[in-house]
Coordinates of C-alpha atoms in Angstrom, one line a residue:
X187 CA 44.5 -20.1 15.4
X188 CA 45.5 -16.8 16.2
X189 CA 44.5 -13.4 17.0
X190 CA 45.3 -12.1 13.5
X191 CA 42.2 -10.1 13.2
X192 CA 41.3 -9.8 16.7
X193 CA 42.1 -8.6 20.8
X194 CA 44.9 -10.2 21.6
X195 CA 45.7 -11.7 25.1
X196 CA 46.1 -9.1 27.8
X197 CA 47.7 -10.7 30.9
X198 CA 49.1 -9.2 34.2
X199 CA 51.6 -11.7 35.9
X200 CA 51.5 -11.9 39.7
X201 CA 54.6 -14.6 40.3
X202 CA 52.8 -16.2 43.6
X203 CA 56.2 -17.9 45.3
X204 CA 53.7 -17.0 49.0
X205 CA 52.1 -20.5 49.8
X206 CA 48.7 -20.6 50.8
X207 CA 45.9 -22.9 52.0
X208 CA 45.9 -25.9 50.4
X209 CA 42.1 -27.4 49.8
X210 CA 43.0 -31.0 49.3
X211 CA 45.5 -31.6 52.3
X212 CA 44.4 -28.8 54.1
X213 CA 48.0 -27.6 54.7
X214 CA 47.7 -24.2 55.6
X215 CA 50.6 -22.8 53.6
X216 CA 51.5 -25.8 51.5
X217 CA 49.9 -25.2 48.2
X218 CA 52.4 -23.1 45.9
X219 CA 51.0 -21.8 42.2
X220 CA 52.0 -19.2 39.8
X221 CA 49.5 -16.9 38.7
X222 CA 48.1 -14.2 36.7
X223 CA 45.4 -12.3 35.7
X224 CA 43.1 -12.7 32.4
X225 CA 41.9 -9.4 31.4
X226 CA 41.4 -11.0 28.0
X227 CA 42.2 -14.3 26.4
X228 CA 42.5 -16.0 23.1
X229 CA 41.1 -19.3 22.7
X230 CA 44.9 -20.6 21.1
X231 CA 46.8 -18.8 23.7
X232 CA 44.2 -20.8 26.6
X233 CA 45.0 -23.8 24.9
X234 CA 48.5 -23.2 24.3
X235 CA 48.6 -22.4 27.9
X236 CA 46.3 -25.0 29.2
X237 CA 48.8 -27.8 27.1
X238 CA 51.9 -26.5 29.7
X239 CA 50.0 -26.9 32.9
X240 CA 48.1 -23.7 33.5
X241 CA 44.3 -23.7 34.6
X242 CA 41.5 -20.9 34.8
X243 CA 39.4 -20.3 37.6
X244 CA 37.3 -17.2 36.5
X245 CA 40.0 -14.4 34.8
X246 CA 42.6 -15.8 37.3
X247 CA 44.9 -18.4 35.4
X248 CA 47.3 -20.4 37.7
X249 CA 50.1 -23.2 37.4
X250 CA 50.6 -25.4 40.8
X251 CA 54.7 -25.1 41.4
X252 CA 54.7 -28.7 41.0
X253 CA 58.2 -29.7 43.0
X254 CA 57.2 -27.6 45.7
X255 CA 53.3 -27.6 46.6
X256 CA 51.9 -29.8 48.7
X257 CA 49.4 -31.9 46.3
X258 CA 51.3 -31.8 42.8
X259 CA 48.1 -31.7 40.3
X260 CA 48.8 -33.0 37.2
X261 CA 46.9 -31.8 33.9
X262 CA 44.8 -34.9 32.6
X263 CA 43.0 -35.5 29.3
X264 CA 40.5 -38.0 27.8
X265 CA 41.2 -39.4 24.5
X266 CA 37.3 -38.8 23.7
X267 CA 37.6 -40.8 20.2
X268 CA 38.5 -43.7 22.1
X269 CA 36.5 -43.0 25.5
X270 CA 35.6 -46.7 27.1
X271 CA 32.6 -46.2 29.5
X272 CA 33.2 -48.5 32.8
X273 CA 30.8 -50.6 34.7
X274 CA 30.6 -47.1 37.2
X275 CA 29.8 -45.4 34.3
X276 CA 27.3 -47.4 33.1
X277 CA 25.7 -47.7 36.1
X278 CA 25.1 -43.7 36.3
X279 CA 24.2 -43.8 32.8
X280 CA 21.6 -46.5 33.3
X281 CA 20.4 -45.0 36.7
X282 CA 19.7 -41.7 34.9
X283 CA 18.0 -43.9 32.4
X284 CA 15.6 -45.1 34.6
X285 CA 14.8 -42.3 36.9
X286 CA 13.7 -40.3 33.4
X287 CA 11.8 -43.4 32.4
X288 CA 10.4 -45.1 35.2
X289 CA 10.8 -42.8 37.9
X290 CA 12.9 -45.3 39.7
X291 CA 15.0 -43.4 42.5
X292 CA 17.7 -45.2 43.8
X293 CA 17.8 -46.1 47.8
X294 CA 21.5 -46.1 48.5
X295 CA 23.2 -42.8 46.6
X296 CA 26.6 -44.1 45.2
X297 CA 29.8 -43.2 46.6
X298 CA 32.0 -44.2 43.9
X299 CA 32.9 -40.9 42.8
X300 CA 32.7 -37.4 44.0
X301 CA 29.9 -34.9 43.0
X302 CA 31.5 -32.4 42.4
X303 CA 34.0 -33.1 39.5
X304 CA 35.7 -29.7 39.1
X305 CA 36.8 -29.7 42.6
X306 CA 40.4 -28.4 42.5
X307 CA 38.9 -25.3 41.2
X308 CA 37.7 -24.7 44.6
X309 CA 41.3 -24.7 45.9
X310 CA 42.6 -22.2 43.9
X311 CA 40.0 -19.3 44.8
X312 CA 41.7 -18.4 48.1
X313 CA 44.4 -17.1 45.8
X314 CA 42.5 -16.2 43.3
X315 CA 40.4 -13.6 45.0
X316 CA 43.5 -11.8 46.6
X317 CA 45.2 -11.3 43.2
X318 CA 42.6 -9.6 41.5
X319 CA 43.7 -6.9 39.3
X320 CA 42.8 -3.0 39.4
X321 CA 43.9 -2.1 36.2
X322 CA 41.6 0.4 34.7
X323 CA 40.3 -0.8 31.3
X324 CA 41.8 2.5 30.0
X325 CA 45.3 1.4 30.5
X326 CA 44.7 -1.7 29.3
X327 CA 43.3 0.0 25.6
X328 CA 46.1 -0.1 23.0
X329 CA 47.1 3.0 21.2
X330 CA 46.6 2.9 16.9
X331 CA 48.3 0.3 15.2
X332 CA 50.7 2.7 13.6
X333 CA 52.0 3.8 16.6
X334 CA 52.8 0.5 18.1
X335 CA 55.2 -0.2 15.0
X336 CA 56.9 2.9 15.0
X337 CA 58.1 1.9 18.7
X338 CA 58.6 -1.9 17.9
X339 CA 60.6 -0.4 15.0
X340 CA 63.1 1.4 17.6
X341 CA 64.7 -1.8 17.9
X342 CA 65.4 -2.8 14.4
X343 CA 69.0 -1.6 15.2
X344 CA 69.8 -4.4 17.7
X345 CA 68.8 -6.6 15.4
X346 CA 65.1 -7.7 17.2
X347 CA 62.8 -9.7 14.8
X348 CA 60.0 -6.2 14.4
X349 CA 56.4 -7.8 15.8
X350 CA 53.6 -8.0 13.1
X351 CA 49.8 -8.3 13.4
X352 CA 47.4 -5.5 14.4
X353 CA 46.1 -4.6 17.6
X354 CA 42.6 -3.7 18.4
X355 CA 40.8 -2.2 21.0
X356 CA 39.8 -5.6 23.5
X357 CA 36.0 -5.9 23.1
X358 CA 33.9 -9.2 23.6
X359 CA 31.3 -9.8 21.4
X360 CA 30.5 -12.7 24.4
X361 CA 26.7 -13.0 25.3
X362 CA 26.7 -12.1 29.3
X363 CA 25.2 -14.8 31.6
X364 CA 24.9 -13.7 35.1
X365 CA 24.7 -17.2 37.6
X366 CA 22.9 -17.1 40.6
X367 CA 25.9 -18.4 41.8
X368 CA 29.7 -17.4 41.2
X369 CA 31.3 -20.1 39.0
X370 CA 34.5 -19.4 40.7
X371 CA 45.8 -30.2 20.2
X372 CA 46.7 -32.0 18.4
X373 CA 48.5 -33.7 21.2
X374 CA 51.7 -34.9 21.2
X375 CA 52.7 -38.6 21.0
X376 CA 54.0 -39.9 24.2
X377 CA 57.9 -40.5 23.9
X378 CA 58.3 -41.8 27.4
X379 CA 59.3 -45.3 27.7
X380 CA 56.5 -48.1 29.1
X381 CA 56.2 -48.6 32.9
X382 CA 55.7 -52.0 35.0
X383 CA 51.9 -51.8 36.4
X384 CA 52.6 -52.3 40.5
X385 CA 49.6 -54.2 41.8
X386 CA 47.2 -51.5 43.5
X387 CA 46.9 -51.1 47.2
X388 CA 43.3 -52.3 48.6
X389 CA 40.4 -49.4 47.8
X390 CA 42.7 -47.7 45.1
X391 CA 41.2 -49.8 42.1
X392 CA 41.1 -52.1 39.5
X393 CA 45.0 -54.1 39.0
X394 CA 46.2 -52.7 36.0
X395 CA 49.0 -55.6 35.8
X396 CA 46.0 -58.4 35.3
X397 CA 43.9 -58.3 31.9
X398 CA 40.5 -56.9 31.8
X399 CA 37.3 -59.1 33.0
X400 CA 35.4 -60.5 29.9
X401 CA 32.3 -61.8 30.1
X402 CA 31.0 -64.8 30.1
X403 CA 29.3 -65.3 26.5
X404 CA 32.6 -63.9 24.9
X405 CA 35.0 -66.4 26.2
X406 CA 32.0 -69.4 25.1
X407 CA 32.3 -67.4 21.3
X408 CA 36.1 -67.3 21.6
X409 CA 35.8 -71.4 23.1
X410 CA 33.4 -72.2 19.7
X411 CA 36.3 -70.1 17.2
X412 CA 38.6 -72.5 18.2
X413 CA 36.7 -75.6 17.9
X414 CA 35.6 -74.7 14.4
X415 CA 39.1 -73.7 13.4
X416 CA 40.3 -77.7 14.6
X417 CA 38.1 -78.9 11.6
X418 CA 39.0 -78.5 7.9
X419 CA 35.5 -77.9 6.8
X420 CA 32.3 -77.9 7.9
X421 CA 28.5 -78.0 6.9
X422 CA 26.6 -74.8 7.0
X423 CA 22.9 -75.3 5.4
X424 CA 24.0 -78.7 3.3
X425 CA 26.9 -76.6 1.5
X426 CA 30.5 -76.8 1.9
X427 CA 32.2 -74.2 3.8
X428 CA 35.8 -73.7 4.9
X429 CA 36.4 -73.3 8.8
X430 CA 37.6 -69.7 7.7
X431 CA 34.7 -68.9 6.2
X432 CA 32.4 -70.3 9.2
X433 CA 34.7 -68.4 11.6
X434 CA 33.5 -65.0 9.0
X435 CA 30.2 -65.9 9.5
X436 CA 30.0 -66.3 13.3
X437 CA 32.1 -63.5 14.0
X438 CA 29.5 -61.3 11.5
X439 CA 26.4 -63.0 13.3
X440 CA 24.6 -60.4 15.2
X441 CA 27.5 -58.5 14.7
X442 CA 25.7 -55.1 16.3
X443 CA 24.4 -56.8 19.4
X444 CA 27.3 -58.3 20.3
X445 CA 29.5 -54.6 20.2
X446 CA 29.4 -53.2 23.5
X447 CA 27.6 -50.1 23.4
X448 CA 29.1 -46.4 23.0
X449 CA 28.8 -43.8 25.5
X450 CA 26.2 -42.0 22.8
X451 CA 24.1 -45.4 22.7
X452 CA 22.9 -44.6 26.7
X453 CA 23.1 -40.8 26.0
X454 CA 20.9 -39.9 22.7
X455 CA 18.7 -42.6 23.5
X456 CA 15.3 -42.1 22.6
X457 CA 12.4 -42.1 25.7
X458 CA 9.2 -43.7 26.0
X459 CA 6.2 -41.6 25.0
X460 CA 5.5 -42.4 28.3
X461 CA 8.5 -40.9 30.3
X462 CA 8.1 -40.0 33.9
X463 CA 10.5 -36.6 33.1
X464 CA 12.2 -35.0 30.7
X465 CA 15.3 -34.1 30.6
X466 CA 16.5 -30.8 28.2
X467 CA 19.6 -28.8 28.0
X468 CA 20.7 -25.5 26.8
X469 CA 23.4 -23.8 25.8
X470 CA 24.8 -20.1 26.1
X471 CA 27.9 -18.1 25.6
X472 CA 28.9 -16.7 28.7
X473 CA 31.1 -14.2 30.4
X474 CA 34.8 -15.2 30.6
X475 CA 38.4 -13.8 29.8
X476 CA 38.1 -16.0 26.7
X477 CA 37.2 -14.3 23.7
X478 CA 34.1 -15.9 21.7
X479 CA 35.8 -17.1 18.1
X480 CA 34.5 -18.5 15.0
X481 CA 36.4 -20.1 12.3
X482 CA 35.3 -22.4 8.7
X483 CA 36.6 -25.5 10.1
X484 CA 35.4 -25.0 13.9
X485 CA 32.8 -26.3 15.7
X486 CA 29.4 -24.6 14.9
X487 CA 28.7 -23.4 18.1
X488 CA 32.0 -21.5 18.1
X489 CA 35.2 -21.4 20.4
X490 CA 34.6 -19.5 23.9
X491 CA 33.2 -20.6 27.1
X492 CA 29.9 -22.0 27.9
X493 CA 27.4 -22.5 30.1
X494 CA 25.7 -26.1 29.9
X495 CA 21.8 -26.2 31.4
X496 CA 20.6 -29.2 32.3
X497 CA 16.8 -28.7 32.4
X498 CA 14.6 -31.2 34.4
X499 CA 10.7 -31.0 33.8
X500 CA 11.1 -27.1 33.1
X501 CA 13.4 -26.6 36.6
X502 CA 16.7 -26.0 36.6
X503 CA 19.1 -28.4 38.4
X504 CA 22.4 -28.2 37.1
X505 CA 24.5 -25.8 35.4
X506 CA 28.1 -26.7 33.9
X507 CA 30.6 -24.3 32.8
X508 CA 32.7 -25.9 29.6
X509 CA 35.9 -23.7 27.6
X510 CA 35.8 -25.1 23.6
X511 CA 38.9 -24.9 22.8
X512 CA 40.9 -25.4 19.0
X513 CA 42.0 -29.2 20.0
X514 CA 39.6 -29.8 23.3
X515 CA 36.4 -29.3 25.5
X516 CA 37.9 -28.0 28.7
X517 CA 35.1 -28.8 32.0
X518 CA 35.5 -26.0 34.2
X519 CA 33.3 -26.3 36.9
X520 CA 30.0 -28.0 37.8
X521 CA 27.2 -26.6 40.4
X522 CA 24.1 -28.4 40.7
X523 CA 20.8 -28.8 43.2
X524 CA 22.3 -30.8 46.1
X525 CA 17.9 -32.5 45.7
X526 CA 19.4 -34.5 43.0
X527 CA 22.5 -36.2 44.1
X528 CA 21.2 -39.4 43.9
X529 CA 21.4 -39.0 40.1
X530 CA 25.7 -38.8 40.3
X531 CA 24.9 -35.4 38.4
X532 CA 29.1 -34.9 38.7
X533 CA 29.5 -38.1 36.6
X534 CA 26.8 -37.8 34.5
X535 CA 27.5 -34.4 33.3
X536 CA 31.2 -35.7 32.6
X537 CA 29.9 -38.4 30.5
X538 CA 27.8 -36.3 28.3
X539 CA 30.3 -33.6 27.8
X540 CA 32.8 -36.3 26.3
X541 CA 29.8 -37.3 23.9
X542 CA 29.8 -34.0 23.5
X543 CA 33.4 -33.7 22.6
X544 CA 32.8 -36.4 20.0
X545 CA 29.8 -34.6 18.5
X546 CA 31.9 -31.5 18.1
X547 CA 34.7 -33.8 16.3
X548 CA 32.8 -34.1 13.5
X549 CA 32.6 -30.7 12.0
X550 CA 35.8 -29.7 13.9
X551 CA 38.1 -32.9 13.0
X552 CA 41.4 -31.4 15.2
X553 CA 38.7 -31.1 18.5
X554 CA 39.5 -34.3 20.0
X555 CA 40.1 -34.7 23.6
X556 CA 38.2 -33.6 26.5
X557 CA 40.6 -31.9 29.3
X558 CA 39.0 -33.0 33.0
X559 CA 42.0 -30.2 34.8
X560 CA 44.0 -31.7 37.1
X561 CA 44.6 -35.0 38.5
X562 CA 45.7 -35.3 41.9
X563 CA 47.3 -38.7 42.9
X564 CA 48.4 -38.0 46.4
X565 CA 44.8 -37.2 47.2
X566 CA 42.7 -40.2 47.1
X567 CA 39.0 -38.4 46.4
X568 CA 40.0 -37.5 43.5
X569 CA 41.8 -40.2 41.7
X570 CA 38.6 -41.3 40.3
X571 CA 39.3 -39.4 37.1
X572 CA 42.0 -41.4 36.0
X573 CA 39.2 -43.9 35.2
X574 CA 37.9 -41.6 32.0
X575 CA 40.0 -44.1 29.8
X576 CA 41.7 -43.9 28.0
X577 CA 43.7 -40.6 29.0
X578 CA 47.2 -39.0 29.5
X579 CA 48.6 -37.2 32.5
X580 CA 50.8 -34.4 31.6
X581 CA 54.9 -34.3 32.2
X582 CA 55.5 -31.4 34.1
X583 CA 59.3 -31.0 32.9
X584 CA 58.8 -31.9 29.1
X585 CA 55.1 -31.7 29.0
X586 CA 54.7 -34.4 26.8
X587 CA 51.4 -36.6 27.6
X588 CA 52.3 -39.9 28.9
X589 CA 49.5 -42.5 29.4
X590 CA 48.3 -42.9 32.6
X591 CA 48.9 -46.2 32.8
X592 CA 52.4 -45.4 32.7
X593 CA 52.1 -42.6 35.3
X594 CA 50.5 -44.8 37.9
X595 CA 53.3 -46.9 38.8
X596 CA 55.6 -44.2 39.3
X597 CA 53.6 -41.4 41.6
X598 CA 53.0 -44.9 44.2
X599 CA 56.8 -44.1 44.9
X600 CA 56.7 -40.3 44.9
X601 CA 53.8 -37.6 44.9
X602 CA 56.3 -35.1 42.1
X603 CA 57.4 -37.0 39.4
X604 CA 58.9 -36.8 36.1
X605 CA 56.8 -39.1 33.4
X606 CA 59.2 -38.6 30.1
X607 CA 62.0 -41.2 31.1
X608 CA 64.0 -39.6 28.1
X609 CA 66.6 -37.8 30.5
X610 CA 67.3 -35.6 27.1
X611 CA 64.1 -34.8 26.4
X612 CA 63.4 -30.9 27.2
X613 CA 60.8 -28.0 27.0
X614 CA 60.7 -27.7 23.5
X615 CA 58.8 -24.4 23.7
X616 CA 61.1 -23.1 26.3
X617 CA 61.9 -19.3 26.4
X618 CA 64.7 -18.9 23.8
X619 CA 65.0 -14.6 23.6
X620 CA 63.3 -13.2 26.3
X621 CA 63.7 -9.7 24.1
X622 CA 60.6 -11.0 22.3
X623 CA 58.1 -10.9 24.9
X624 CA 55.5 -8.5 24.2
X625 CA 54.7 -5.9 26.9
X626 CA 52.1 -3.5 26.8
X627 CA 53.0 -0.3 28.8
X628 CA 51.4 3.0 28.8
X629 CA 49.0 1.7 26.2
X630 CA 51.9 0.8 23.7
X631 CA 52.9 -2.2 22.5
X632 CA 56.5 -3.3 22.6
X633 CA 59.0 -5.9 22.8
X634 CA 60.5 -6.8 26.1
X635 CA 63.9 -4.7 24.6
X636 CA 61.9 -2.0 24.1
X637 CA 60.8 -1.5 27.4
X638 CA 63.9 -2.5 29.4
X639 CA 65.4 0.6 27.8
X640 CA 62.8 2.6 28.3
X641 CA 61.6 1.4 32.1
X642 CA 62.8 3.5 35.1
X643 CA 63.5 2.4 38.1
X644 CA 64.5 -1.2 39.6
X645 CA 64.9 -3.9 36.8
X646 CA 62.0 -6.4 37.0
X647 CA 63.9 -8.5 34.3
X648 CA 64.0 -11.7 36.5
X649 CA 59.7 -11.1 36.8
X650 CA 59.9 -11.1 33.5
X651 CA 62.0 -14.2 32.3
X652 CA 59.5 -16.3 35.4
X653 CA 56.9 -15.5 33.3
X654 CA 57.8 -16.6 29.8
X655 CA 59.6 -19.5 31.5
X656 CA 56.1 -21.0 32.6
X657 CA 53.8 -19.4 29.1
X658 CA 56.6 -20.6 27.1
X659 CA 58.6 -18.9 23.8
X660 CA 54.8 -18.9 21.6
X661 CA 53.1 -17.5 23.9
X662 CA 55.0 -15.1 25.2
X663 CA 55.4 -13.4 21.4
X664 CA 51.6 -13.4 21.1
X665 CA 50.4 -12.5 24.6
X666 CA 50.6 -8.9 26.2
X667 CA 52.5 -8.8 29.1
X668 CA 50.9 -5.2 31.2
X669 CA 53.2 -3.5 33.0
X670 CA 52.6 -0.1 34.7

């Protein structure tokens, strides 16, 4: 999904090698990103982006230097097809449940997980604010189409592959929702090879190297399979039945009660007429450096970024902000009335965004995973979303998603690591001809060759190759790079 028809990406790179505070740790000058500013985005470049480590807060996009900062963060994804709800999940689910129901408000608010479950976004906005751009939208305005191939044509000589596609004036056709308050793919098969599960220290979780707990009425099922299967036949109703076919039957006998329930049996459940409160949600467009999108074989609401309402009795007491994306549902951020803790709104609102996800699946079939930003082993608060399972942490070398299971085992030893154990395995969409990146300067767009030739004063080549290091080759040959 490109921007064939459309604005395409407009970005103004700042580098960012000065270290500043750090929001997890609170080192003062530990925490180390790249970083650059959005004045418009593409929902495939975001995604393209999003799928090598980058991150949005706002129109400011960032990528933690992950060898050097002090709290690596890790991008993590839910395989929402395959989303297991916990027993924590549950619980919230079933708390919410009741509260709408019965009115029931619990007396001890849960701990389990933090509110708040956007929080590294929070952490970034030191930064953020102090790169802010003061380009005027004039300069950022491409000239005519035909002008911008007679100057990518200048360097048919040396033999530079001439860009194509048009270039349009950047509008959004986004709706604009003001907040009260400032909201500050297919993916690709894991390669790396399996870890050993290392026993968890006390308070870090469940002991991934033991199986899962099962309850008590499936191991009494499993214990009556086996007896059946020691007899050669048996008597069901005064007919003749082999053990196989008794096995069928039990196994098929109250076949839907005995499935654990899916996260959209506790969320799309229907209330009593007699409901204490209702609980509604809205939807809107909102204002972003994403471009709002719309394709056949998308999602009916459209690609862009959203703002999610949840409604209680007709008052407003929770607002998340959500990027839909060509392969995901990115959560951005999450604000909420601090009145209603007690209903774990941060968990909640997670849970129903990956039902979301699913519901979004089925018109768009390639929308399948539900991106939660970054995961941050070395600080403990927010490890807690490593328990969306199943999901995938990704490599920051290769970035190949490994499973976090695999992941685990390996940041217990060291905060920075490597997940691909394939020492040959590289960046496959690493920066091969850095005369390819597109630049827009003086309101013309060119190829990187172009405008080497053309630039005056100090190179700013080694800006330039940083930058389509970290985008990678793709994005690079689609994006705008400004330069004044």
């Amino acid at each position: 999904m490109a921007a064939a028809g459309g604005s395409p990406s407009i970005v103004e790179y700042f580098g960012g090698e000065d270290g500043y505070r750090c929001g997890y740790c609170k080192n003062e000058t530990g925490n180390l990103s790249h970083g650059m500013w959005a004045h418009s985005m593409t929902v495939q470049d975001y995604q393209d982006l999003i799928d090598r480590g980058w991150r949005r807060s706002g129109k400011y996009v960032y990528k933690p230097i992950m060898n050097q900062t002090c709290c690596p963060q890790y991008t993590i994804r839910c395989q929402a097809l395959h989303f297991q709800t916990s027993k924590s999940h549950k619980k919230v689910l079933k708390k919410m449940l009741k509260f709408l129901s019965k009115g029931d408000v619990p007396k001890v608010v849960s701990e389990e997980e933090p509110m708040d479950s956007h929080i590294e976004d929070v952490g970034a906005c030191d930064f953020a604010y102090k790169g802010e751009s003061h380009v005027s939208q004039s300069e950022l305005t491409p000239l005519g189409v035909d002008h911008a191939e007679r100057v990518e044509n200048e360097d048919q000589d040396t033999g530079e592959k001439k860009e194509e596609g048009n270039v349009h004036k950047v509008e959004s056709d986004s709706l604009r929702l003001h907040a009260d308050k400032e909201t500050p793919v297919p993916g690709e098969p894991s390669r790396s090879a399996k870890g050993v599960h290392a026993p968890p220290k006390p308070g870090k979780g469940a002991d991934l190297s033991k199986p899962p707990c099962r309850k008590a009425k499936d191991i009494r099922k499993e214990r009556k399979l086996q007896k059946l299967l020691q007899n050669q036949t048996c008597t069901v109703e005064g007919s003749q039945l082999q053990a196989a076919d008794q096995v069928f039957l039990l196994q098929n006998s109250k076949s839907k009660t005995n499935q654990p329930k899916t996260i959209e049996d506790f969320v799309f459940v229907s209330l009593p007429d007699d409901a204490q409160h209702k609980l509604e949600f809205t939807r809107f467009l909102c204002d972003s450096p994403l471009e709002a999108e719309n394709a056949p074989n998308g999602p009916e609401c459209g690609y862009g970024s959203f703002h999610q309402q949840y409604w209680l009795d007709g008052k407003i007491i929770a607002v998340g902000v959500i990027d839909i994306l060509p392969y995901c549902v990115s959560s951005v951020y999450l604000y909420y009335d601090p009145d209603y803790s007690f209903l774990s709104l941060g968990v909640y609102s997670a849970l129903r965004e990956i039902a979301f996800t699913r519901q979004l699946h089925e018109k768009a079939p390639d929308l399948c995973f539900y991106y939660m930003g970054f995961y941050i082993h070395s600080c403990p608060k927010m490890r807690y979303k490593g328990q969306y399972r199943p999901s995938d942490l990704l490599c920051p070398e290769t970035y190949i998603w490994t499973p976090i299971e695999q992941c685990l085992p390996l940041l217990e030893h060291s905060k920075y690591c490597r997940f691909n154990q394939d020492g040959k395995a590289v960046d496959e969409g690493r920066i091969k001809e850095l005369g390819r990146v597109r630049v827009l300067h003086k309101r013309t767009v060119m190829p990187y060759s172009v405008y080497k030739k053309r630039r005056k004063g100090p190179s700013d080549e080694a800006s330039v190759q940083q930058y389509a290091s970290l985008v990678g080759q793709t994005c690079s040959e689609r994006m705008l790079l400004f330069r004044s």
